[in-house]
mmCIF file of C-alpha atoms and ligand atoms in Angstrom:
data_model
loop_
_atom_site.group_PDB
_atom_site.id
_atom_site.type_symbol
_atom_site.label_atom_id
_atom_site.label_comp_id
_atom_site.label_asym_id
_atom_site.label_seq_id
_atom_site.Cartn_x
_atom_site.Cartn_y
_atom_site.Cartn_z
ATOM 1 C CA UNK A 5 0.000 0.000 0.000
ATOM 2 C CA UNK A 6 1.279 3.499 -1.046
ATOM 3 C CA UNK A 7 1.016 5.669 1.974
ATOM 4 C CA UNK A 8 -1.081 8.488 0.602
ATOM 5 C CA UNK A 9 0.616 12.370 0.640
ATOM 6 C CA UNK A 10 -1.529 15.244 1.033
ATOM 7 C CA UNK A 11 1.177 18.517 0.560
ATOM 8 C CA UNK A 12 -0.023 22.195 0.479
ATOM 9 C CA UNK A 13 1.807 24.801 -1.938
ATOM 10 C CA UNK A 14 1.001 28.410 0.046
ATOM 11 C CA UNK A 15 3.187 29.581 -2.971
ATOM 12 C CA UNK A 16 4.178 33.743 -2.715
ATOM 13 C CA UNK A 17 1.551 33.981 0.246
ATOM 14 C CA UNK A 18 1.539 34.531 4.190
ATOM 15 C CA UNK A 19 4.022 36.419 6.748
ATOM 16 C CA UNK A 20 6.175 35.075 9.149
ATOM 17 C CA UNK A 21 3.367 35.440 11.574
ATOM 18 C CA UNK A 22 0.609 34.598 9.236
ATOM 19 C CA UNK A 23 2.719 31.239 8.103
ATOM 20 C CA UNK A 24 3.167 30.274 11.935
ATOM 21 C CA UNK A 25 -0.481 30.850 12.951
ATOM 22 C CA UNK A 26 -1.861 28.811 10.275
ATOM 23 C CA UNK A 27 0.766 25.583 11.118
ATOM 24 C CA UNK A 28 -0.330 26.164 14.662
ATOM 25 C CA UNK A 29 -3.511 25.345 13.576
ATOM 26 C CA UNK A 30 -2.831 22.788 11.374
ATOM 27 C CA UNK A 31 -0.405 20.815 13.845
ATOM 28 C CA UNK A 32 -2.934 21.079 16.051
ATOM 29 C CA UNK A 33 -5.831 20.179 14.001
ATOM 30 C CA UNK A 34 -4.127 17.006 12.633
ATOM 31 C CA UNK A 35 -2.069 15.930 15.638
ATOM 32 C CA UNK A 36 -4.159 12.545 15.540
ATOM 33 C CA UNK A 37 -3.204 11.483 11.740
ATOM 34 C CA UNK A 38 -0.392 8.911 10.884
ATOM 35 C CA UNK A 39 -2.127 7.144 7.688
ATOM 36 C CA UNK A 40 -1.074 9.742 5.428
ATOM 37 C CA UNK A 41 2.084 11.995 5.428
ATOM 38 C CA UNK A 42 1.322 15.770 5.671
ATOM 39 C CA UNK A 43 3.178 18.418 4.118
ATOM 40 C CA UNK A 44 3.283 22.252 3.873
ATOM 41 C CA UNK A 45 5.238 24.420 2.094
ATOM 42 C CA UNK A 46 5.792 27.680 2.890
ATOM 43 C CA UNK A 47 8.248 30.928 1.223
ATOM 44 C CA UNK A 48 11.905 30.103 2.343
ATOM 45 C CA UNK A 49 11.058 33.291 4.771
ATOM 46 C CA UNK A 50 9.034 31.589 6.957
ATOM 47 C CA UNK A 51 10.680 28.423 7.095
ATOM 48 C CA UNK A 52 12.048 28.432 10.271
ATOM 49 C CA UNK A 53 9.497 29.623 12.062
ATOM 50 C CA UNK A 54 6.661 27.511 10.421
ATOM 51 C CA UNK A 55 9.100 24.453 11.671
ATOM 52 C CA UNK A 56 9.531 25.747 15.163
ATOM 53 C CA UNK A 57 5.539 25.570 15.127
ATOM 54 C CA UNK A 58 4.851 22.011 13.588
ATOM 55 C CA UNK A 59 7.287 20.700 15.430
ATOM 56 C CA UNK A 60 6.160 17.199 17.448
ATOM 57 C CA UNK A 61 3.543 17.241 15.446
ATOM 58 C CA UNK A 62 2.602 14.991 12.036
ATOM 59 C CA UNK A 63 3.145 17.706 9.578
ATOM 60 C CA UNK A 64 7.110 17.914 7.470
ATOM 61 C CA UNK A 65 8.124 20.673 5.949
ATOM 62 C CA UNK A 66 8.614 21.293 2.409
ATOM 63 C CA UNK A 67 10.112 24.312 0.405
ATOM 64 C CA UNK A 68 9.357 25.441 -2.969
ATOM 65 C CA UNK A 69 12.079 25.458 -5.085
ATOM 66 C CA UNK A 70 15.888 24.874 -4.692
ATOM 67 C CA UNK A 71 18.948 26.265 -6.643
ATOM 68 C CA UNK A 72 21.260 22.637 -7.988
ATOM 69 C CA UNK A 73 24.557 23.805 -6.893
ATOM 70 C CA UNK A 74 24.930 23.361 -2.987
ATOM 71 C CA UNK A 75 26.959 26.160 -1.901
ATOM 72 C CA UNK A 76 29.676 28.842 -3.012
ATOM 73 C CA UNK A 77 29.061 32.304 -5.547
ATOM 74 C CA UNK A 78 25.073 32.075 -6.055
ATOM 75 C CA UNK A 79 23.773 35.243 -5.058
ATOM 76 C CA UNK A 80 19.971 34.971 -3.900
ATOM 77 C CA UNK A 81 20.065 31.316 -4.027
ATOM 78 C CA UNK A 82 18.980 28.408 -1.654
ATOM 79 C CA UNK A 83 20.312 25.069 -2.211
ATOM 80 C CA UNK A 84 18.765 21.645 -0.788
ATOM 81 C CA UNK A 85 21.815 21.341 2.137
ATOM 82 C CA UNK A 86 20.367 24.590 3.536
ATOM 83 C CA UNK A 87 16.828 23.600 2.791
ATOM 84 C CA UNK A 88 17.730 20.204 5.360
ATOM 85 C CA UNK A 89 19.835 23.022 7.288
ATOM 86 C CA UNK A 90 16.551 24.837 8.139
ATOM 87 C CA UNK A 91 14.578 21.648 8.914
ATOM 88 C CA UNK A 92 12.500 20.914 5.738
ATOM 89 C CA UNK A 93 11.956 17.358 4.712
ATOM 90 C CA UNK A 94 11.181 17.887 1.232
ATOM 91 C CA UNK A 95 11.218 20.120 -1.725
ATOM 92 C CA UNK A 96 8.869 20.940 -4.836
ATOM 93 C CA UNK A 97 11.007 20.967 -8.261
ATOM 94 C CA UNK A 98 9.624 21.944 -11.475
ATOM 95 C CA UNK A 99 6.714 23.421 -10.897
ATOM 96 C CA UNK A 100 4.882 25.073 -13.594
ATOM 97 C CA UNK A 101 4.746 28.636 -12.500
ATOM 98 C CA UNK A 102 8.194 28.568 -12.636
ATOM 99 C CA UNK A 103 8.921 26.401 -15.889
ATOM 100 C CA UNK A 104 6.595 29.052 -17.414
ATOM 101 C CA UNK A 105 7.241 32.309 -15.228
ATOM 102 C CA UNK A 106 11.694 31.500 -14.985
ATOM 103 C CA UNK A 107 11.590 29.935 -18.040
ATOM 104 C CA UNK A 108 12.645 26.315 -15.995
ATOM 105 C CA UNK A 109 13.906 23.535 -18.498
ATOM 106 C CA UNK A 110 14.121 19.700 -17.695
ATOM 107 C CA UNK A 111 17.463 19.749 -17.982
ATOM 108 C CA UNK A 112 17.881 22.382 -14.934
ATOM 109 C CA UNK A 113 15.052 20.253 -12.825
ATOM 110 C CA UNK A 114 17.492 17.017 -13.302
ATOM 111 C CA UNK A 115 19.905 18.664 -11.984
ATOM 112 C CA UNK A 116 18.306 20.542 -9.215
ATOM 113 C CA UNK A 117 17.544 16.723 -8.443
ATOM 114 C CA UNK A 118 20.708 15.388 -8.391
ATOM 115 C CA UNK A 119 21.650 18.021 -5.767
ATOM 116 C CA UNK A 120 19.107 16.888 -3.917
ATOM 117 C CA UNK A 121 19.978 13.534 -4.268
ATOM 118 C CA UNK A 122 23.290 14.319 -2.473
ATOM 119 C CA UNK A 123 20.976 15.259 1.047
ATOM 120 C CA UNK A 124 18.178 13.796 2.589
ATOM 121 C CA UNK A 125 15.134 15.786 1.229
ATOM 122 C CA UNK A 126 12.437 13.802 -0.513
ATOM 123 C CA UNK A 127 11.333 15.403 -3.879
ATOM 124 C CA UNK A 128 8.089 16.327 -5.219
ATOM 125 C CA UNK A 129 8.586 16.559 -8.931
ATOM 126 C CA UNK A 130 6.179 18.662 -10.668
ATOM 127 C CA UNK A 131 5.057 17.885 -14.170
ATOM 128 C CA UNK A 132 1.888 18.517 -15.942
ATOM 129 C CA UNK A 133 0.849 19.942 -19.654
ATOM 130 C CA UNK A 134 -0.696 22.936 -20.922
ATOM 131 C CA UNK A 135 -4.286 23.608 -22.130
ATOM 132 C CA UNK A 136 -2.656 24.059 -25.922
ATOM 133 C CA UNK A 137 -0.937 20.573 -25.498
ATOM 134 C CA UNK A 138 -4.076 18.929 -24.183
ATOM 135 C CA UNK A 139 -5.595 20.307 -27.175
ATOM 136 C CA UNK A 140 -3.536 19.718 -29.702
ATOM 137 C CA UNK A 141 -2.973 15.796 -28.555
ATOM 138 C CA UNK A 142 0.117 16.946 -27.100
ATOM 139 C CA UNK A 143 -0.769 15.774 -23.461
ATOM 140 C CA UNK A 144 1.476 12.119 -23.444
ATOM 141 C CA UNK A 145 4.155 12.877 -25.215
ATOM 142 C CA UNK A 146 4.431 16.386 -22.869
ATOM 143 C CA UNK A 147 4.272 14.144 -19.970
ATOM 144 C CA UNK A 148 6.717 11.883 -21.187
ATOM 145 C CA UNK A 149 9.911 14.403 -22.422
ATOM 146 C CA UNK A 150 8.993 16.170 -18.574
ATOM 147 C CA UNK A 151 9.224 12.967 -16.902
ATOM 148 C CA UNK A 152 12.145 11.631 -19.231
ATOM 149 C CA UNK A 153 14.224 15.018 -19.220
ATOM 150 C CA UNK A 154 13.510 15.345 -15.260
ATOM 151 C CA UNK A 155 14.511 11.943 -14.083
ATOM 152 C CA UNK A 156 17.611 11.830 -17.030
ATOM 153 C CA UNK A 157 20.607 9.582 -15.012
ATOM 154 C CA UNK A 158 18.207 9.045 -11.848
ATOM 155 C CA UNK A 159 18.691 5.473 -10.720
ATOM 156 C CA UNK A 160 16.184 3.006 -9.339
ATOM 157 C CA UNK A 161 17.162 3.451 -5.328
ATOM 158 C CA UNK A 162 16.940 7.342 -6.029
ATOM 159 C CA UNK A 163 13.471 6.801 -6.982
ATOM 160 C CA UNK A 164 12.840 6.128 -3.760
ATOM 161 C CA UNK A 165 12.820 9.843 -2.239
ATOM 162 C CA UNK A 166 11.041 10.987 -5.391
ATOM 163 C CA UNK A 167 7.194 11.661 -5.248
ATOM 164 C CA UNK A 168 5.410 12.780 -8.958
ATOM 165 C CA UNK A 169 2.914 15.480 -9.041
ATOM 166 C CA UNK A 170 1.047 15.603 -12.111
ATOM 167 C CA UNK A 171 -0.583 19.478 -12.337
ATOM 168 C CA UNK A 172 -2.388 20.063 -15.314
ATOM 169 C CA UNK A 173 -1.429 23.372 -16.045
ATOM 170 C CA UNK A 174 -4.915 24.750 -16.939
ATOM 171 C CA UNK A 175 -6.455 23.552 -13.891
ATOM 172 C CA UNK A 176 -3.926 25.292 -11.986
ATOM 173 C CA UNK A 177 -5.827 28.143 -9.607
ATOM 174 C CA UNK A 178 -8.774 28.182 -12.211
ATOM 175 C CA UNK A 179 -11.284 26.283 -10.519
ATOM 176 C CA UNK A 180 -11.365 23.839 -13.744
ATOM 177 C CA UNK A 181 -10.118 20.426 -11.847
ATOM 178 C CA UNK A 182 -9.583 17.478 -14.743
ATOM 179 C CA UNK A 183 -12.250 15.038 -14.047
ATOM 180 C CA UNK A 184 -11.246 11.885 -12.330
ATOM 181 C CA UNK A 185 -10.993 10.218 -15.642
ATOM 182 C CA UNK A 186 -8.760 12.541 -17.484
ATOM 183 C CA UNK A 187 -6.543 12.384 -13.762
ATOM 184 C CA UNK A 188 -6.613 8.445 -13.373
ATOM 185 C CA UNK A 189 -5.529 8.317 -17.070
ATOM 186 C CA UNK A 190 -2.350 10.829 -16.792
ATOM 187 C CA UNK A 191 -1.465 9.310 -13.544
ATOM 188 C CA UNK A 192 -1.588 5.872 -15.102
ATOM 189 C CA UNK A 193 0.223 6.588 -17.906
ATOM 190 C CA UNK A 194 2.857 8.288 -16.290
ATOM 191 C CA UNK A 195 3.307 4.859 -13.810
ATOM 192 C CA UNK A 196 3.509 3.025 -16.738
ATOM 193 C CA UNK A 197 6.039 4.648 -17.977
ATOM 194 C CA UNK A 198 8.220 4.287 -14.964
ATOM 195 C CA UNK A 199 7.550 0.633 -15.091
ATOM 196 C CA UNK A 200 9.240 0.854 -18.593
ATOM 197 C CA UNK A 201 12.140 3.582 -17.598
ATOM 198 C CA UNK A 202 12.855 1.696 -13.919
ATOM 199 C CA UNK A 203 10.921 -1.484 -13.040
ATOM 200 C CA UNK A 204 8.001 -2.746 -11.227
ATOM 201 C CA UNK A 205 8.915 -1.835 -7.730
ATOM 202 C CA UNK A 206 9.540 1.852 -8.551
ATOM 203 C CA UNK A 207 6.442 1.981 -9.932
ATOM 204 C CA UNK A 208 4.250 0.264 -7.522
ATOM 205 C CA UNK A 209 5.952 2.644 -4.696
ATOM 206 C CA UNK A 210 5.946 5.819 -6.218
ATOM 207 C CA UNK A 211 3.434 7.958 -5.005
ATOM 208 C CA UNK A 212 1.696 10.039 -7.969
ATOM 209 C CA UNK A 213 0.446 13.198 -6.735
ATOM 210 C CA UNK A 214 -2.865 15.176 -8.485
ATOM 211 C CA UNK A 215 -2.225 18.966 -8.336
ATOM 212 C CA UNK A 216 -4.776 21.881 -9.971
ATOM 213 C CA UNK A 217 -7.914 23.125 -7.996
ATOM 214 C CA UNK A 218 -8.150 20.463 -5.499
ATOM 215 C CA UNK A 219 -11.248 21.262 -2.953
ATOM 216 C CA UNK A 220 -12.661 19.642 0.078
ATOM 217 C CA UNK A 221 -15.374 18.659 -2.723
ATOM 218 C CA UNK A 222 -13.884 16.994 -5.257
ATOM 219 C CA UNK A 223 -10.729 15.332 -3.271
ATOM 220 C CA UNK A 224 -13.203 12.434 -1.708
ATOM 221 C CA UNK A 225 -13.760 11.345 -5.564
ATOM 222 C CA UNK A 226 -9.963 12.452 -6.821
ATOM 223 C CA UNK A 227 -8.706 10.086 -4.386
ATOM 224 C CA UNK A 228 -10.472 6.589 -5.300
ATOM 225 C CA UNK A 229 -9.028 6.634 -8.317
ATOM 226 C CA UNK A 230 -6.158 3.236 -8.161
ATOM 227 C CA UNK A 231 -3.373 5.467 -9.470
ATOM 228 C CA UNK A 232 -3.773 8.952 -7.214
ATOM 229 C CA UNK A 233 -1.994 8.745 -4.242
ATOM 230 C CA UNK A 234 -2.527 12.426 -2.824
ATOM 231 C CA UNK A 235 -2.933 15.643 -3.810
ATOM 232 C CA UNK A 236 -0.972 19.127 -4.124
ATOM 233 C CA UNK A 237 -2.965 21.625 -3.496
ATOM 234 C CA UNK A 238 -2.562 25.351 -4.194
ATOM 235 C CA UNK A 239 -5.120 27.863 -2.905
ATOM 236 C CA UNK A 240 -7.254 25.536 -0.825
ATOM 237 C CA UNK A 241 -4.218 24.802 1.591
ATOM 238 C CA UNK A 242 -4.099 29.066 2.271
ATOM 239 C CA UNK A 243 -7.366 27.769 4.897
ATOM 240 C CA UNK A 244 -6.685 25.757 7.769
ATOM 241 C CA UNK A 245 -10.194 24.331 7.430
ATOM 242 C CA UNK A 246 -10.109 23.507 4.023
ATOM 243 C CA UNK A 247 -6.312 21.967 4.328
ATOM 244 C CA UNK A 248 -7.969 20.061 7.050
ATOM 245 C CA UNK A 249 -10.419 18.495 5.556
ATOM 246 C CA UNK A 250 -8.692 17.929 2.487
ATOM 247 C CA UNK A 251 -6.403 16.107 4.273
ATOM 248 C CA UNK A 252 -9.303 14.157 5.731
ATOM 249 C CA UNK A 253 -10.660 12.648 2.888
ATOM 250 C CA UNK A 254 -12.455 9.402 2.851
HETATM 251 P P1 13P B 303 -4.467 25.349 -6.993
HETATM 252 O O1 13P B 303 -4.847 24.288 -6.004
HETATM 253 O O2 13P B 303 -4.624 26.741 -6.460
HETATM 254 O O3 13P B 303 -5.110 25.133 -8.328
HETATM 255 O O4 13P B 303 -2.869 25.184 -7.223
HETATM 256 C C1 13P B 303 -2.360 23.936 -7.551
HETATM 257 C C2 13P B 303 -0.875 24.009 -7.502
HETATM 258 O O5 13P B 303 -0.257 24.637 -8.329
HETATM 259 C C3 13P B 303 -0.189 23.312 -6.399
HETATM 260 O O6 13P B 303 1.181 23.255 -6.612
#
């Protein structure tokens, strides 16, 4: 059984105090869960304090990006040692906004990955296609050059500190979530494929991660589906009731 993962983006959003107040909550809110692994992920800003709060409780931290050198000239960089240094457990790579916003390629998210390879931190690698690539029949071959270009020279026993998120890109804070169909497909298809590009036991472990509008309404039926093993969620983990009972689904 995959242990499910229910992480929260807060993105460019929340003060120090405004990032503490809400773990509060949410440590103390969830203090009872140990089926699922809880994760939030706050600006590098409020890092340490949001750990100081969720400390001895269920929820790890995560941070949202990391630079793939690990120290030395980088001005205004943050690598993965310093992202363990400051007590997160994981980190989000490739996300959209910044593949579209920084102009992020595969081959700089494989290597931000094989820094992080060289410390503890578990990855969440974000992948996911556009509405024009859905469109134009784009959408598997998309996922497979992301997936592909992003895991390039990762070997089967690194797999296991890597977690997929599959965001479609137009369901990404527009309220449009894919139906569980279109999601149960991508997320298949992308195991599949890491059957064929590892073997059976990476891709019966991996856990596969739906991203893009995910609500306390619509994660009950997201999360049936055999191939979703959690959720990322965006704007809906900014509410500590909403977080909450996203993380509660049934
Ligand atoms: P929303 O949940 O706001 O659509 O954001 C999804 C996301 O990008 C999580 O990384």
């Amino acid at each position: 059984m995959r242990k499910p993962i229910i992480a929260g983006n807060w993105k460019l959003n929340k003060t120090i105090s405004e990032s503490t107040e809400l773990a509060t909550q949410l440590a103390h809110s969830l203090s009872d869960i140990n089926d699922r692994e809880i994760v939030i992920a706050p600006i590098f800003t409020c890092l340490a304090a949001t750990a100081a709060a969720i400390d001895n409780s269920p929820i790890q931290l995560a941070a949202q990006n990391c630079y793939p050198e690990t120290s030395g000239a980088f001005t205004g960089e943050i690598s993965p040692y310093f992202l363990q240094d400051v007590g997160c457990q994981y980190v989000i790579i490739g996300h959209s906004e910044r593949r579209q916003l920084l102009l992020e390629t595969d081959a700089l998210i494989n290597k931000k990955l094989h820094t992080a390879f060289t410390t503890e931190l578990k990855i969440i690698l974000c992948i996911g296609e556009t509405l024009d690539q859905r469109d134009s029949g784009q959408m598997l071959s998309v996922l497979e050059q992301q997936i592909k270009g992003g895991l390039a020279n990762v070997t089967a026993a690194q797999m296991n500190s890597v977690v997929i998120a599959y965001e479609p890109v137009w369901a990404i804070g527009t309220g449009k979530t894919a139906t569980t169909e279109q999601a149960q497909e991508a997320h298949q298809f992308i195991r599949n494929l890491l059957q064929q590009l590892f073997n059976l036991e990476v891709a019966s472990q991996i856990r596969i991660l739906y991203g893009g509008s995910v609500k306390p309404d619509n994660v009950d039926a997201l999360m049936k589906q055999e191939d979703i093993d959690g959720a990322l969620v965006g704007g809906a983990s900014l509410k500590a009731e909403d977080f909450v009972r996203i993380v509660r689904f049934n």
